Amino acid sequence: MADERIRRQIAFLAAQLMYHRTESEYFTAKRKAAKQLGVEYRFRPADLPSNAEIRDQIQTMARIHEGPKRLDHLRDMRFEALRLMRKLARFRPRLIGSVWTGHVRQGSDIDIHIFSDSQAIVTDVLQEFGLEYEVEHKRIVKYGEERVFTHIHIDDRFPYELTLYPEDKVHYVFKSSITGQPIERASIAELEAALKAEDPDVDLDFEVERVEDQIDRFELYRMLLRPLEGVKQSPKHHPEGDALYHSLQVFELARDERGYDEEFLLAALLHDVGKAIDPADHVVAGLQALEGTITPRTETLIALHMDALAYRDGSLGARARSRLEQSEEFDDLMLLRELDSRGRQPGAIVCELEEALDYIRDLAEEYEE
């Protein structure tokens, strides 16, 4: 048998890997943790800590790092789950996982089982509600038996994972990979009852409408940035190609320079979003689209980035030049201008748009703690 002290160390390291989203699977996290300790060769799988032990460690980390905000976060996620479950009521949704059990942590998604014999009908409904989704077919081999699971990933204010099962499985008793016991799950009525038990005065319809109307600024950024892929630019001034590729290059350069500065990174990523709206005046168009979702500093950097170009090439008038030099953001404007000019390299390696948005979102959440 494994030494109990080592077992606890493995559980702690595995929990760290999962809390920080480096690993998403318990078994992989356990094996990687054992390898980090240099003892993986000594253990059989049964000697490693259980999934439940690691989950308890993850929850301890969540309480330490996230404090009282964790409960507010859980409540928000439950209302978000109720919102989507109501939309998908015809598929008899069941909330499972950490949002139902209360074991949420940073980066947790909302897991829901739905039941339909037709994937196409489900995705048609998602499209009707304007939800962006990706379908994943995951092959699992267990006890020599192969099964294929259909997961539908929705990237909204919180990430969702819908697992699609045939209609005749709606009353099937699924087992938890963590405890080995039947999975805890909640229907729409059971979730509503739980929310009412927590707060008898809560108006569920109002709360669902509130989260429905709440704008996820990162979703707005994605919607504004994605069309830039179709904005072809002058080869003379932008030999790199489309405006999204340029924006991601500027973001990468900004991350190297100011990886800690959310406002500057947003200005670097969003400075050209107006080009897909009104190429004749992309600065004003972009600022109007972003109104209410960026700070005054980010707004200033975007608003003046073309003035900074004129300043650099000597075409800016004397009064405007003087006003720019007196701006508190002058140095950052000049840096953004430099990165804007450097971010025009054909073939440059850049991250995906989702990675850029996730990086800034994580940065924002870190500073909110």
CSV table of C-alpha atoms in Angstrom, one decimal:
chain,number,residue,atom,x,y,z
A,1,MET,CA,0.0,0.0,0.0
A,2,ALA,CA,1.1,3.6,-0.6
A,3,ASP,CA,2.5,5.6,2.3
A,4,GLU,CA,-0.3,7.7,3.7
A,5,ARG,CA,1.8,10.9,3.7
A,6,ILE,CA,2.7,10.4,0.0
A,7,ARG,CA,-0.9,9.7,-0.7
A,8,ARG,CA,-1.9,13.1,0.8
A,9,GLN,CA,0.8,14.8,-1.2
A,10,ILE,CA,-0.4,13.3,-4.4
A,11,ALA,CA,-4.0,14.4,-3.6
A,12,PHE,CA,-2.8,17.9,-2.9
A,13,LEU,CA,-0.8,18.2,-6.1
A,14,ALA,CA,-3.5,16.6,-8.2
A,15,ALA,CA,-6.0,19.1,-6.7
A,16,GLN,CA,-3.7,22.0,-7.6
A,17,LEU,CA,-3.5,20.8,-11.2
A,18,MET,CA,-7.3,20.6,-11.4
A,19,TYR,CA,-8.1,23.8,-9.5
A,20,HIS,CA,-5.9,25.8,-11.9
A,21,ARG,CA,-7.4,23.9,-14.9
A,22,THR,CA,-4.0,22.4,-15.9
A,23,GLU,CA,-5.8,19.0,-15.9
A,24,SER,CA,-9.5,18.2,-16.2
A,25,GLU,CA,-9.5,14.4,-15.5
A,26,TYR,CA,-8.9,13.0,-12.0
A,27,PHE,CA,-6.9,10.0,-13.2
A,28,THR,CA,-4.5,12.0,-15.3
A,29,ALA,CA,-4.1,14.5,-12.5
A,30,LYS,CA,-3.2,11.8,-10.0
A,31,ARG,CA,-0.7,10.1,-12.3
A,32,LYS,CA,0.9,13.4,-13.1
A,33,ALA,CA,1.1,14.4,-9.4
A,34,ALA,CA,2.7,11.0,-8.6
A,35,LYS,CA,5.2,11.5,-11.4
A,36,GLN,CA,6.1,15.0,-10.1
A,37,LEU,CA,6.9,13.4,-6.7
A,38,GLY,CA,9.0,10.9,-8.4
A,39,VAL,CA,7.1,7.9,-7.0
A,40,GLU,CA,4.7,6.9,-9.8
A,41,TYR,CA,6.4,3.6,-10.4
A,42,ARG,CA,5.6,2.5,-6.8
A,43,PHE,CA,1.9,2.6,-7.1
A,44,ARG,CA,-1.0,0.7,-8.5
A,45,PRO,CA,-4.0,2.8,-9.5
A,46,ALA,CA,-5.8,1.5,-6.4
A,47,ASP,CA,-3.1,3.0,-4.2
A,48,LEU,CA,-3.6,6.5,-5.4
A,49,PRO,CA,-6.0,8.9,-3.6
A,50,SER,CA,-9.6,8.6,-4.6
A,51,ASN,CA,-11.4,11.2,-6.7
A,52,ALA,CA,-13.4,12.2,-3.6
A,53,GLU,CA,-10.2,13.0,-1.7
A,54,ILE,CA,-9.0,15.2,-4.5
A,55,ARG,CA,-12.4,16.9,-4.8
A,56,ASP,CA,-12.2,17.8,-1.1
A,57,GLN,CA,-8.8,19.3,-1.6
A,58,ILE,CA,-10.1,21.3,-4.5
A,59,GLN,CA,-12.9,22.7,-2.4
A,60,THR,CA,-10.4,23.7,0.4
A,61,MET,CA,-8.4,25.6,-2.2
A,62,ALA,CA,-11.6,27.3,-3.5
A,63,ARG,CA,-12.6,28.4,0.0
A,64,ILE,CA,-9.1,29.8,0.6
A,65,HIS,CA,-8.6,31.5,-2.7
A,66,GLU,CA,-12.1,32.7,-3.5
A,67,GLY,CA,-13.6,33.3,-0.1
A,68,PRO,CA,-17.2,34.5,0.4
A,69,LYS,CA,-17.4,35.4,-3.3
A,70,ARG,CA,-17.5,31.7,-4.1
A,71,LEU,CA,-21.1,31.4,-2.8
A,72,ASP,CA,-22.2,34.4,-4.8
A,73,HIS,CA,-20.6,32.8,-7.8
A,74,LEU,CA,-22.4,29.5,-7.2
A,75,ARG,CA,-25.7,31.3,-6.9
A,76,ASP,CA,-25.1,33.1,-10.2
A,77,MET,CA,-24.2,29.8,-11.9
A,78,ARG,CA,-27.4,28.2,-10.6
A,79,PHE,CA,-29.6,31.0,-12.1
A,80,GLU,CA,-27.7,30.7,-15.3
A,81,ALA,CA,-28.3,26.9,-15.3
A,82,LEU,CA,-32.0,27.5,-14.6
A,83,ARG,CA,-32.2,30.0,-17.5
A,84,LEU,CA,-30.8,27.4,-20.1
A,85,MET,CA,-32.8,24.5,-18.6
A,86,ARG,CA,-36.0,26.4,-19.1
A,87,LYS,CA,-35.1,27.0,-22.7
A,88,LEU,CA,-34.4,23.2,-23.1
A,89,ALA,CA,-37.3,22.0,-21.1
A,90,ARG,CA,-38.6,19.8,-23.9
A,91,PHE,CA,-35.4,17.7,-23.5
A,92,ARG,CA,-36.0,17.1,-19.8
A,93,PRO,CA,-32.7,18.6,-18.6
A,94,ARG,CA,-31.0,17.5,-15.4
A,95,LEU,CA,-28.4,19.7,-13.7
A,96,ILE,CA,-25.5,17.6,-12.4
A,97,GLY,CA,-21.9,18.2,-11.3
A,98,SER,CA,-20.4,21.0,-9.2
A,99,VAL,CA,-23.1,23.6,-9.8
A,100,TRP,CA,-25.7,21.3,-8.3
A,101,THR,CA,-23.6,19.8,-5.5
A,102,GLY,CA,-22.0,23.2,-4.6
A,103,HIS,CA,-18.5,22.1,-5.3
A,104,VAL,CA,-17.7,24.9,-7.8
A,105,ARG,CA,-14.3,26.3,-8.2
A,106,GLN,CA,-12.6,28.8,-10.5
A,107,GLY,CA,-13.3,27.8,-14.1
A,108,SER,CA,-16.1,25.4,-13.3
A,109,ASP,CA,-18.6,24.8,-16.1
A,110,ILE,CA,-22.3,24.0,-15.9
A,111,ASP,CA,-23.0,20.4,-16.6
A,112,ILE,CA,-26.5,19.3,-17.8
A,113,HIS,CA,-27.8,16.0,-19.0
A,114,ILE,CA,-30.4,16.3,-21.8
A,115,PHE,CA,-32.5,13.6,-23.4
A,116,SER,CA,-33.4,13.3,-27.1
A,117,ASP,CA,-33.1,10.8,-29.9
A,118,SER,CA,-32.1,13.5,-32.3
A,119,GLN,CA,-29.0,15.7,-32.0
A,120,ALA,CA,-30.2,17.8,-34.9
A,121,ILE,CA,-33.4,18.8,-33.0
A,122,VAL,CA,-31.3,19.9,-30.0
A,123,THR,CA,-28.9,22.0,-32.1
A,124,ASP,CA,-31.8,23.5,-34.0
A,125,VAL,CA,-33.2,24.8,-30.7
A,126,LEU,CA,-29.8,26.2,-29.6
A,127,GLN,CA,-29.7,28.0,-32.9
A,128,GLU,CA,-33.2,29.4,-32.4
A,129,PHE,CA,-32.0,31.0,-29.2
A,130,GLY,CA,-28.8,32.3,-30.8
A,131,LEU,CA,-26.4,30.2,-28.8
A,132,GLU,CA,-23.0,29.3,-30.2
A,133,TYR,CA,-22.1,25.7,-29.7
A,134,GLU,CA,-19.6,23.0,-30.6
A,135,VAL,CA,-20.5,19.3,-30.8
A,136,GLU,CA,-17.9,16.8,-29.5
A,137,HIS,CA,-18.2,13.0,-29.8
A,138,LYS,CA,-16.0,11.4,-27.1
A,139,ARG,CA,-15.0,7.8,-27.3
A,140,ILE,CA,-14.6,6.0,-24.0
A,141,VAL,CA,-13.4,2.4,-23.5
A,142,LYS,CA,-14.2,1.0,-20.1
A,143,TYR,CA,-14.1,-2.7,-19.0
A,144,GLY,CA,-13.4,-3.6,-22.6
A,145,GLU,CA,-16.6,-1.9,-23.8
A,146,GLU,CA,-16.6,1.1,-26.1
A,147,ARG,CA,-19.1,3.9,-25.8
A,148,VAL,CA,-19.4,7.2,-27.6
A,149,PHE,CA,-20.7,10.2,-25.7
A,150,THR,CA,-22.1,13.3,-27.4
A,151,HIS,CA,-21.2,16.6,-25.6
A,152,ILE,CA,-22.5,20.0,-26.7
A,153,HIS,CA,-20.3,22.8,-25.5
A,154,ILE,CA,-21.8,26.3,-25.2
A,155,ASP,CA,-19.6,29.3,-24.5
A,156,ASP,CA,-21.8,31.9,-22.8
A,157,ARG,CA,-21.4,34.0,-19.7
A,158,PHE,CA,-20.4,30.6,-18.1
A,159,PRO,CA,-19.3,27.6,-20.1
A,160,TYR,CA,-21.9,24.8,-20.4
A,161,GLU,CA,-21.4,21.1,-21.2
A,162,LEU,CA,-24.5,19.4,-22.3
A,163,THR,CA,-24.4,15.6,-22.5
A,164,LEU,CA,-26.9,14.1,-24.9
A,165,TYR,CA,-28.6,10.8,-24.1
A,166,PRO,CA,-31.4,8.8,-25.8
A,167,GLU,CA,-34.9,9.6,-24.5
A,168,ASP,CA,-35.2,6.2,-22.9
A,169,LYS,CA,-32.3,7.0,-20.5
A,170,VAL,CA,-34.1,9.8,-18.7
A,171,HIS,CA,-34.8,7.6,-15.7
A,172,TYR,CA,-31.5,5.7,-15.8
A,173,VAL,CA,-29.4,5.8,-12.7
A,174,PHE,CA,-26.0,7.2,-13.7
A,175,LYS,CA,-23.0,6.6,-11.4
A,176,SER,CA,-20.5,9.2,-10.3
A,177,SER,CA,-16.8,8.6,-11.2
A,178,ILE,CA,-15.9,10.4,-8.0
A,179,THR,CA,-17.9,8.6,-5.4
A,180,GLY,CA,-19.2,5.5,-7.3
A,181,GLN,CA,-22.7,6.4,-6.0
A,182,PRO,CA,-25.7,7.5,-8.1
A,183,ILE,CA,-25.1,11.0,-9.6
A,184,GLU,CA,-26.8,13.8,-7.8
A,185,ARG,CA,-29.0,15.6,-10.3
A,186,ALA,CA,-31.8,18.1,-10.4
A,187,SER,CA,-34.8,18.7,-12.7
A,188,ILE,CA,-36.0,22.3,-13.3
A,189,ALA,CA,-38.5,21.9,-10.5
A,190,GLU,CA,-35.9,20.6,-8.1
A,191,LEU,CA,-33.5,23.4,-8.9
A,192,GLU,CA,-36.2,26.0,-8.5
A,193,ALA,CA,-37.1,24.4,-5.1
A,194,ALA,CA,-33.5,24.5,-4.0
A,195,LEU,CA,-33.1,28.2,-4.9
A,196,LYS,CA,-36.3,29.0,-3.0
A,197,ALA,CA,-35.1,27.1,0.0
A,198,GLU,CA,-31.9,29.2,0.0
A,199,ASP,CA,-33.9,32.4,-0.3
A,200,PRO,CA,-37.7,32.1,0.2
A,201,ASP,CA,-38.2,35.7,-1.0
A,202,VAL,CA,-36.4,35.3,-4.3
A,203,ASP,CA,-38.3,36.0,-7.5
A,204,LEU,CA,-37.1,33.3,-9.8
A,205,ASP,CA,-38.6,34.8,-13.0
A,206,PHE,CA,-37.0,38.2,-12.3
A,207,GLU,CA,-33.6,36.6,-11.6
A,208,VAL,CA,-33.7,34.5,-14.8
A,209,GLU,CA,-34.6,37.6,-16.8
A,210,ARG,CA,-31.8,39.5,-15.1
A,211,VAL,CA,-29.2,37.0,-16.2
A,212,GLU,CA,-30.8,36.8,-19.6
A,213,ASP,CA,-30.4,40.6,-20.0
A,214,GLN,CA,-26.9,40.7,-18.5
A,215,ILE,CA,-24.3,41.4,-21.1
A,216,ASP,CA,-21.1,39.3,-20.9
A,217,ARG,CA,-18.6,41.8,-22.1
A,218,PHE,CA,-16.2,39.1,-23.4
A,219,GLU,CA,-19.0,37.6,-25.5
A,220,LEU,CA,-19.5,41.1,-27.0
A,221,TYR,CA,-15.8,41.4,-27.6
A,222,ARG,CA,-15.9,38.0,-29.4
A,223,MET,CA,-18.8,39.1,-31.6
A,224,LEU,CA,-17.0,42.3,-32.6
A,225,LEU,CA,-13.7,40.7,-33.2
A,226,ARG,CA,-14.7,37.6,-35.2
A,227,PRO,CA,-15.9,39.6,-38.3
A,228,LEU,CA,-12.5,41.2,-38.6
A,229,GLU,CA,-11.3,37.9,-40.1
A,230,GLY,CA,-13.2,39.0,-43.2
A,231,VAL,CA,-11.8,42.5,-43.3
A,232,LYS,CA,-9.1,42.5,-45.9
A,233,GLN,CA,-6.6,45.4,-45.6
A,234,SER,CA,-4.3,47.4,-47.9
A,235,PRO,CA,-1.3,45.2,-48.7
A,236,LYS,CA,0.8,48.3,-48.7
A,237,HIS,CA,0.0,49.2,-45.0
A,238,HIS,CA,-1.0,45.7,-43.8
A,239,PRO,CA,1.0,43.0,-45.6
A,240,GLU,CA,0.0,40.6,-42.9
A,241,GLY,CA,-3.5,40.2,-44.2
A,242,ASP,CA,-6.9,40.5,-42.4
A,243,ALA,CA,-7.7,42.8,-39.5
A,244,LEU,CA,-8.2,39.9,-37.0
A,245,TYR,CA,-4.8,38.5,-37.7
A,246,HIS,CA,-3.4,42.0,-37.2
A,247,SER,CA,-5.3,42.5,-33.9
A,248,LEU,CA,-4.0,39.2,-32.6
A,249,GLN,CA,-0.4,40.1,-33.5
A,250,VAL,CA,-0.8,43.4,-31.6
A,251,PHE,CA,-2.3,41.5,-28.6
A,252,GLU,CA,0.7,39.1,-28.6
A,253,LEU,CA,3.2,41.9,-28.6
A,254,ALA,CA,1.2,43.7,-25.8
A,255,ARG,CA,1.2,40.5,-23.8
A,256,ASP,CA,5.0,40.4,-24.0
A,257,GLU,CA,5.2,44.0,-22.9
A,258,ARG,CA,2.4,44.4,-20.4
A,259,GLY,CA,1.1,40.9,-19.6
A,260,TYR,CA,-0.3,42.2,-16.3
A,261,ASP,CA,-2.2,45.2,-17.7
A,262,GLU,CA,-5.8,44.3,-18.6
A,263,GLU,CA,-6.8,47.7,-19.9
A,264,PHE,CA,-3.8,48.0,-22.2
A,265,LEU,CA,-4.3,44.4,-23.5
A,266,LEU,CA,-7.9,45.2,-24.3
A,267,ALA,CA,-6.9,48.3,-26.2
A,268,ALA,CA,-4.4,46.3,-28.2
A,269,LEU,CA,-6.9,43.6,-29.0
A,270,LEU,CA,-9.9,45.8,-29.7
A,271,HIS,CA,-8.4,48.9,-31.3
A,272,ASP,CA,-9.6,48.0,-34.8
A,273,VAL,CA,-13.0,46.4,-34.1
A,274,GLY,CA,-14.8,49.3,-35.9
A,275,LYS,CA,-13.3,48.3,-39.2
A,276,ALA,CA,-16.0,45.6,-39.6
A,277,ILE,CA,-18.7,48.2,-38.8
A,278,ASP,CA,-17.6,51.4,-40.5
A,279,PRO,CA,-14.2,51.3,-42.2
A,280,ALA,CA,-14.5,55.1,-43.0
A,281,ASP,CA,-14.4,55.9,-39.3
A,282,HIS,CA,-13.5,52.8,-37.5
A,283,VAL,CA,-12.4,54.5,-34.3
A,284,VAL,CA,-15.8,56.1,-33.6
A,285,ALA,CA,-17.7,53.0,-34.8
A,286,GLY,CA,-15.6,50.8,-32.5
A,287,LEU,CA,-16.0,53.0,-29.4
A,288,GLN,CA,-19.8,53.2,-29.9
A,289,ALA,CA,-20.0,49.4,-30.1
A,290,LEU,CA,-17.8,49.0,-27.0
A,291,GLU,CA,-19.6,51.7,-25.0
A,292,GLY,CA,-20.1,50.7,-21.3
A,293,THR,CA,-17.8,47.6,-21.5
A,294,ILE,CA,-14.4,49.2,-21.3
A,295,THR,CA,-12.7,51.5,-18.8
A,296,PRO,CA,-12.0,55.2,-19.6
A,297,ARG,CA,-8.3,54.4,-19.9
A,298,THR,CA,-8.9,51.7,-22.5
A,299,GLU,CA,-11.4,54.0,-24.3
A,300,THR,CA,-8.7,56.8,-24.4
A,301,LEU,CA,-6.1,54.4,-25.9
A,302,ILE,CA,-8.4,53.3,-28.6
A,303,ALA,CA,-9.8,56.8,-29.3
A,304,LEU,CA,-6.3,58.3,-29.8
A,305,HIS,CA,-4.4,55.5,-31.5
A,306,MET,CA,-4.8,57.1,-34.9
A,307,ASP,CA,-3.7,60.5,-33.5
A,308,ALA,CA,-0.7,58.7,-32.2
A,309,LEU,CA,0.1,57.5,-35.7
A,310,ALA,CA,-0.2,61.1,-37.0
A,311,TYR,CA,2.0,62.3,-34.2
A,312,ARG,CA,4.6,59.7,-35.0
A,313,ASP,CA,4.7,60.6,-38.8
A,314,GLY,CA,4.6,64.3,-38.1
A,315,SER,CA,1.2,65.0,-39.7
A,316,LEU,CA,-0.7,65.9,-36.5
A,317,GLY,CA,-1.5,69.6,-36.1
A,318,ALA,CA,0.3,71.7,-33.4
A,319,ARG,CA,-2.6,72.0,-31.0
A,320,ALA,CA,-3.6,68.3,-31.3
A,321,ARG,CA,0.1,67.4,-30.8
A,322,SER,CA,0.3,69.5,-27.7
A,323,ARG,CA,-3.0,67.9,-26.3
A,324,LEU,CA,-1.6,64.5,-27.0
A,325,GLU,CA,1.6,65.2,-25.2
A,326,GLN,CA,-0.3,66.4,-22.2
A,327,SER,CA,-2.4,63.3,-22.0
A,328,GLU,CA,-1.8,61.0,-18.9
A,329,GLU,CA,-1.7,58.1,-21.3
A,330,PHE,CA,0.9,59.6,-23.7
A,331,ASP,CA,3.6,57.0,-23.0
A,332,ASP,CA,1.1,54.1,-23.3
A,333,LEU,CA,-0.3,55.6,-26.5
A,334,MET,CA,3.2,55.7,-28.0
A,335,LEU,CA,3.8,52.1,-26.9
A,336,LEU,CA,0.5,51.0,-28.5
A,337,ARG,CA,1.4,52.9,-31.6
A,338,GLU,CA,4.7,51.0,-31.8
A,339,LEU,CA,3.0,47.6,-31.3
A,340,ASP,CA,0.4,48.5,-33.9
A,341,SER,CA,3.1,49.2,-36.4
A,342,ARG,CA,5.1,46.0,-35.5
A,343,GLY,CA,2.0,43.8,-35.6
A,344,ARG,CA,2.0,43.6,-39.4
A,345,GLN,CA,4.2,40.6,-40.1
A,346,PRO,CA,3.1,38.0,-42.7
A,347,GLY,CA,3.3,34.5,-41.2
A,348,ALA,CA,3.7,35.6,-37.6
A,349,ILE,CA,2.6,33.0,-35.0
A,350,VAL,CA,-0.4,34.2,-32.9
A,351,CYS,CA,-2.8,32.6,-30.5
A,352,GLU,CA,-6.4,31.8,-31.2
A,353,LEU,CA,-9.0,34.5,-30.5
A,354,GLU,CA,-10.5,32.4,-27.7
A,355,GLU,CA,-7.1,32.1,-26.0
A,356,ALA,CA,-6.6,35.9,-26.1
A,357,LEU,CA,-10.1,36.5,-24.6
A,358,ASP,CA,-9.5,33.8,-21.9
A,359,TYR,CA,-6.2,35.3,-20.9
A,360,ILE,CA,-7.8,38.7,-20.4
A,361,ARG,CA,-10.8,37.2,-18.6
A,362,ASP,CA,-8.5,35.3,-16.2
A,363,LEU,CA,-6.6,38.5,-15.6
A,364,ALA,CA,-9.8,40.4,-14.8
A,365,GLU,CA,-11.0,37.6,-12.4
A,366,GLU,CA,-7.6,37.6,-10.7
A,367,TYR,CA,-7.7,41.3,-9.9
A,368,GLU,CA,-11.4,40.9,-8.6
A,369,GLU,CA,-10.3,38.5,-5.9
